[in-house]
Coordinates of C-alpha atoms in Angstrom, one line a residue:
L1 CA 0.2 -0.1 0.1
A2 CA 3.1 2.3 0.4
E3 CA 2.7 2.4 -3.8
I4 CA -0.7 4.2 -3.3
P5 CA 0.0 8.1 -3.2
N6 CA -0.9 9.5 0.3
P7 CA -2.7 12.4 1.2
Y8 CA -2.6 12.0 4.9
P9 CA 0.7 11.1 6.1
W10 CA -0.3 11.1 9.3
S11 CA -2.4 8.3 9.4
P12 CA -1.5 4.9 10.4
C13 CA -1.2 2.2 7.9
V14 CA -4.7 1.0 6.3
T15 CA -5.5 -2.1 8.7
L16 CA -7.2 -5.5 7.3
I17 CA -10.4 -5.2 9.6
Q18 CA -10.3 -1.7 7.2
L19 CA -10.2 -3.1 4.3
A20 CA -12.9 -5.8 5.1
T21 CA -15.1 -3.1 6.6
M22 CA -15.4 -0.4 3.5
T23 CA -13.5 1.9 5.7
S24 CA -9.8 2.1 4.5
G25 CA -10.6 5.2 2.6
I26 CA -9.2 3.3 -1.0
D27 CA -11.6 4.4 -3.9
A28 CA -13.6 2.6 -5.0
D29 CA -14.1 2.5 -9.0
D30 CA -10.4 1.1 -9.8
T31 CA -11.3 -2.9 -10.6
H32 CA -12.7 -2.8 -14.0
P33 CA -11.5 -5.6 -16.2
A34 CA -8.9 -5.0 -18.7
P35 CA -10.1 -3.0 -21.7
S36 CA -10.3 -5.7 -23.8
T37 CA -12.8 -7.8 -22.5
G38 CA -15.6 -4.5 -23.0
N39 CA -18.5 -4.2 -20.7
T40 CA -19.0 -7.7 -19.8
L41 CA -18.0 -10.5 -18.1
P42 CA -13.9 -11.0 -18.3
S43 CA -12.3 -14.3 -19.5
D44 CA -9.1 -15.6 -19.4
D45 CA -7.5 -13.5 -22.1
G46 CA -4.1 -16.0 -22.1
T47 CA -1.9 -13.7 -21.0
A48 CA 0.9 -13.8 -19.2
G49 CA 0.6 -13.3 -15.3
T50 CA -1.8 -14.7 -12.4
W51 CA -4.4 -13.1 -10.5
D52 CA -2.1 -12.3 -7.6
E53 CA 0.4 -10.7 -10.0
R54 CA -2.0 -8.7 -12.1
A55 CA -3.8 -7.5 -8.8
A56 CA 0.0 -6.0 -6.9
A57 CA 0.9 -4.5 -10.2
N58 CA -2.7 -2.6 -10.1
I59 CA -2.1 -1.5 -6.6
R60 CA 0.1 1.8 -7.6
H61 CA -3.0 2.8 -10.4
L62 CA -4.9 3.2 -7.1
K63 CA -6.2 6.0 -4.8
F64 CA -7.4 7.5 -1.3
R65 CA -10.7 9.0 -1.5
F66 CA -10.6 9.8 2.4
E67 CA -8.0 9.0 5.4
P68 CA -8.3 5.3 6.1
G69 CA -10.8 4.5 8.9
T70 CA -12.5 7.8 9.2
R71 CA -15.8 6.9 6.7
R72 CA -17.0 4.2 5.3
A73 CA -17.8 3.8 1.7
Y74 CA -17.8 0.6 -0.8
S75 CA -14.6 -0.4 -2.2
N76 CA -14.2 -3.5 -4.8
S77 CA -10.1 -2.0 -4.9
G78 CA -9.9 -2.4 -1.2
Y79 CA -11.6 -5.9 -1.4
S80 CA -8.8 -6.7 -4.3
V81 CA -6.4 -5.8 -2.0
L82 CA -7.7 -7.6 0.8
G83 CA -7.9 -10.6 -1.0
L84 CA -4.3 -10.3 -2.1
A85 CA -2.9 -9.5 1.4
L86 CA -5.4 -12.8 2.5
G87 CA -3.6 -15.2 -0.2
R88 CA 0.0 -13.9 0.9
A89 CA -0.5 -14.5 4.7
T90 CA -1.3 -18.1 3.9
G91 CA 1.0 -18.5 0.8
R92 CA -1.6 -19.8 -1.7
S93 CA -3.4 -17.6 -4.2
Y94 CA -6.3 -16.6 -3.2
D95 CA -8.5 -18.6 -5.2
A96 CA -6.7 -21.4 -3.7
Y97 CA -7.3 -20.7 -0.2
V98 CA -11.5 -20.1 -0.8
E99 CA -11.5 -23.6 -2.5
T100 CA -9.6 -25.3 0.0
E101 CA -11.0 -23.6 3.1
I102 CA -14.2 -22.4 2.4
L103 CA -15.8 -24.2 -0.7
N104 CA -15.0 -27.6 -0.5
P105 CA -15.4 -28.1 3.0
L106 CA -19.0 -26.5 2.8
E107 CA -19.6 -29.0 -0.3
M108 CA -20.2 -26.0 -2.7
N109 CA -18.9 -28.5 -5.4
D110 CA -20.9 -25.6 -8.0
T111 CA -19.1 -23.0 -7.4
A112 CA -16.1 -21.8 -9.1
F113 CA -14.1 -18.8 -9.9
A114 CA -14.3 -19.7 -14.0
I115 CA -16.7 -21.8 -15.7
T116 CA -16.0 -25.0 -17.5
E117 CA -17.0 -26.3 -21.0
E118 CA -19.2 -28.9 -18.7
A119 CA -20.8 -25.7 -16.7
S120 CA -21.4 -24.1 -19.4
R121 CA -24.3 -26.0 -20.7
R122 CA -25.8 -25.1 -17.1
F123 CA -24.6 -21.9 -16.9
A124 CA -27.1 -18.6 -17.7
Y125 CA -26.0 -16.4 -19.9
G126 CA -27.3 -12.8 -19.3
D127 CA -26.7 -11.2 -22.3
E128 CA -25.1 -12.9 -26.0
T129 CA -22.2 -10.6 -25.3
V130 CA -21.0 -13.0 -22.5
A131 CA -17.9 -15.3 -23.0
H132 CA -18.1 -18.7 -23.8
L133 CA -16.5 -20.0 -21.1
P134 CA -16.4 -16.7 -18.2
S135 CA -13.3 -16.5 -15.9
W136 CA -12.3 -14.2 -13.6
K137 CA -9.6 -15.7 -12.6
K138 CA -7.4 -13.0 -14.1
S139 CA -9.7 -10.1 -13.2
P140 CA -8.8 -7.3 -10.4
M141 CA -12.7 -8.1 -9.1
L142 CA -11.7 -11.6 -8.2
P143 CA -12.2 -11.1 -4.1
A144 CA -14.7 -8.9 -4.9
A145 CA -17.7 -10.2 -7.3
G146 CA -15.8 -13.4 -8.7
A147 CA -17.7 -16.5 -8.3
F148 CA -20.3 -18.4 -10.3
S149 CA -22.5 -20.1 -8.3
T150 CA -26.0 -21.7 -8.2
M151 CA -28.9 -21.7 -5.4
E152 CA -28.0 -25.0 -4.0
D153 CA -24.2 -23.8 -3.3
M154 CA -25.3 -20.5 -2.3
V155 CA -28.1 -22.3 0.5
R156 CA -24.8 -24.1 1.8
L157 CA -23.1 -21.0 2.7
M158 CA -26.3 -19.0 3.9
R159 CA -26.8 -22.1 6.7
F160 CA -23.3 -22.0 7.4
Q161 CA -23.4 -18.8 8.2
M162 CA -26.8 -18.9 10.3
G163 CA -24.8 -21.0 12.2
L164 CA -26.2 -24.1 11.2
G165 CA -22.9 -25.7 10.6
P166 CA -20.8 -27.2 9.5
E167 CA -17.9 -26.6 11.7
T168 CA -14.9 -27.7 8.9
V169 CA -14.4 -24.0 8.2
L170 CA -15.1 -22.2 11.7
S171 CA -16.2 -23.6 14.7
N172 CA -19.4 -22.2 16.4
Q173 CA -17.6 -20.0 19.1
A174 CA -15.6 -18.3 16.0
L175 CA -18.6 -17.6 13.8
E176 CA -20.2 -16.4 16.6
D177 CA -17.6 -13.7 17.8
S178 CA -17.2 -12.5 14.0
F179 CA -20.7 -11.5 14.3
R180 CA -19.4 -9.2 17.8
L181 CA -16.5 -7.4 15.4
V182 CA -17.2 -3.9 14.4
V183 CA -20.4 -3.0 11.6
P184 CA -19.3 1.0 10.3
S185 CA -22.1 3.1 9.8
D186 CA -23.3 6.7 9.3
G187 CA -25.8 8.5 11.4
N188 CA -28.7 6.6 10.3
L189 CA -28.0 2.8 10.5
Q190 CA -29.4 1.2 7.9
Y191 CA -26.3 -0.5 6.2
G192 CA -23.1 -0.9 7.7
D193 CA -20.4 -3.5 6.3
A194 CA -18.8 -6.0 8.6
I195 CA -16.5 -9.4 8.9
G196 CA -17.9 -11.0 5.6
F197 CA -21.5 -9.9 5.7
A198 CA -23.5 -6.6 5.4
A199 CA -26.1 -6.0 7.8
V200 CA -28.8 -3.8 6.5
R201 CA -32.5 -2.4 7.2
N202 CA -35.3 -0.7 5.2
P203 CA -35.5 2.9 5.9
D204 CA -39.6 2.2 7.3
S205 CA -38.6 -1.1 9.3
D206 CA -37.0 -2.5 12.4
L207 CA -35.7 -6.1 11.3
V208 CA -32.0 -5.8 10.3
S209 CA -31.2 -8.8 7.3
I210 CA -27.7 -10.2 7.9
G211 CA -26.2 -10.7 4.0
H212 CA -25.0 -8.7 0.7
G213 CA -26.7 -8.1 -2.4
G214 CA -25.6 -6.4 -5.6
R215 CA -24.5 -6.8 -9.6
T216 CA -21.8 -7.2 -12.5
W217 CA -22.5 -7.3 -15.9
F218 CA -26.3 -8.5 -16.9
F219 CA -26.3 -10.3 -13.4
S220 CA -27.7 -9.4 -10.0
G221 CA -28.6 -10.5 -6.9
S222 CA -29.4 -10.3 -3.2
Y223 CA -28.6 -12.8 -0.4
Q224 CA -30.2 -12.2 2.5
F225 CA -31.4 -13.4 6.0
D226 CA -32.8 -13.2 9.2
R227 CA -30.1 -15.0 11.7
P228 CA -32.6 -15.4 14.7
S229 CA -35.4 -17.0 12.4
K230 CA -33.1 -18.9 10.5
A231 CA -35.4 -17.4 7.5
G232 CA -33.8 -16.6 4.7
I233 CA -34.3 -15.3 0.8
L234 CA -32.2 -15.7 -2.4
V235 CA -32.7 -14.4 -5.5
F236 CA -30.3 -14.2 -9.0
T237 CA -31.4 -12.5 -12.1
T238 CA -29.7 -12.4 -15.7
H239 CA -30.7 -8.4 -15.4
W240 CA -28.4 -5.9 -14.7
N241 CA -30.4 -3.2 -13.0
D242 CA -32.9 -4.8 -10.9
E243 CA -33.1 -3.7 -7.8
F244 CA -35.4 -5.6 -5.8
K245 CA -33.2 -6.2 -2.2
P246 CA -35.6 -3.4 -0.1
V247 CA -38.7 -6.4 -1.1
V248 CA -36.3 -8.8 -0.2
R249 CA -36.0 -7.5 3.1
Q250 CA -39.7 -6.5 3.2
S251 CA -40.7 -10.1 2.8
L252 CA -38.5 -11.0 5.6
K253 CA -39.9 -9.3 7.7
N254 CA -43.0 -10.7 6.5
L255 CA -42.5 -14.5 7.5
H256 CA -41.9 -13.3 10.9
P257 CA -42.8 -10.1 12.0
E258 CA -42.1 -10.2 15.5
S259 CA -38.6 -10.4 14.4
H260 CA -35.5 -7.6 14.7
G261 CA -33.0 -9.7 12.8
G262 CA -29.6 -8.8 13.2
T263 CA -26.8 -11.2 14.5
G264 CA -29.2 -13.0 16.5
L265 CA -26.5 -12.8 19.4
E266 CA -27.3 -11.0 23.3
P267 CA -26.7 -7.2 23.2
L268 CA -22.6 -6.8 24.8
E269 CA -24.4 -3.0 26.3
H270 CA -27.5 -1.2 26.9
H271 CA -28.0 2.0 27.0

């Protein structure tokens, strides 16, 4: 990160927690695929270099949007740096680490960073311009949005985050501890990014849903759950501009009107 021009020389070094919670200050819009891919999903362009090498080379092009630790603003670039740091800490590439430590233990066998010829027969192409075999393996977006999956596999991930196991990825105690970590937000307390999840509330609701949602070229998705009630909703579409996340949160509230959502853990403080 020393390669990024820093207008805040008095600020301490960016931390991993800041990268994970979108408070690193790194600007958000520097992780688009190479121009040769156009406005569509990336593919393996056949050029030399691993994702790790490309991500490291891309760091010098990043810039700070605000002083680290003082605000929260979504940053795919920050998540890319986080993925690179995690890979270096484990001595493996980021995608290999995720496959070994998360996907395989959860038996998410239909989740991958690239579409194979066999998988292409079941892949929902969002547009005719999408590459026949799309791949995130060389895109800077790899840690931020770079995986293809199925409804069944995402249910396995959601069950794990609800505390229903298996404990081969994290023990239930470690998982609960992660839900007690900081969740930076703003004064409206409607959205916050935490370690591995977002906490979101509709403006007119008292239900805090856990999960995430987003979009990439020709695809939109919403993955949200009410952890105390063990209820979740997944929506995947082959449309770019669908904005259905508020509807998903309201549907969760309708399923269990008495629930306030959140982590389901007892508060550590009362005010």
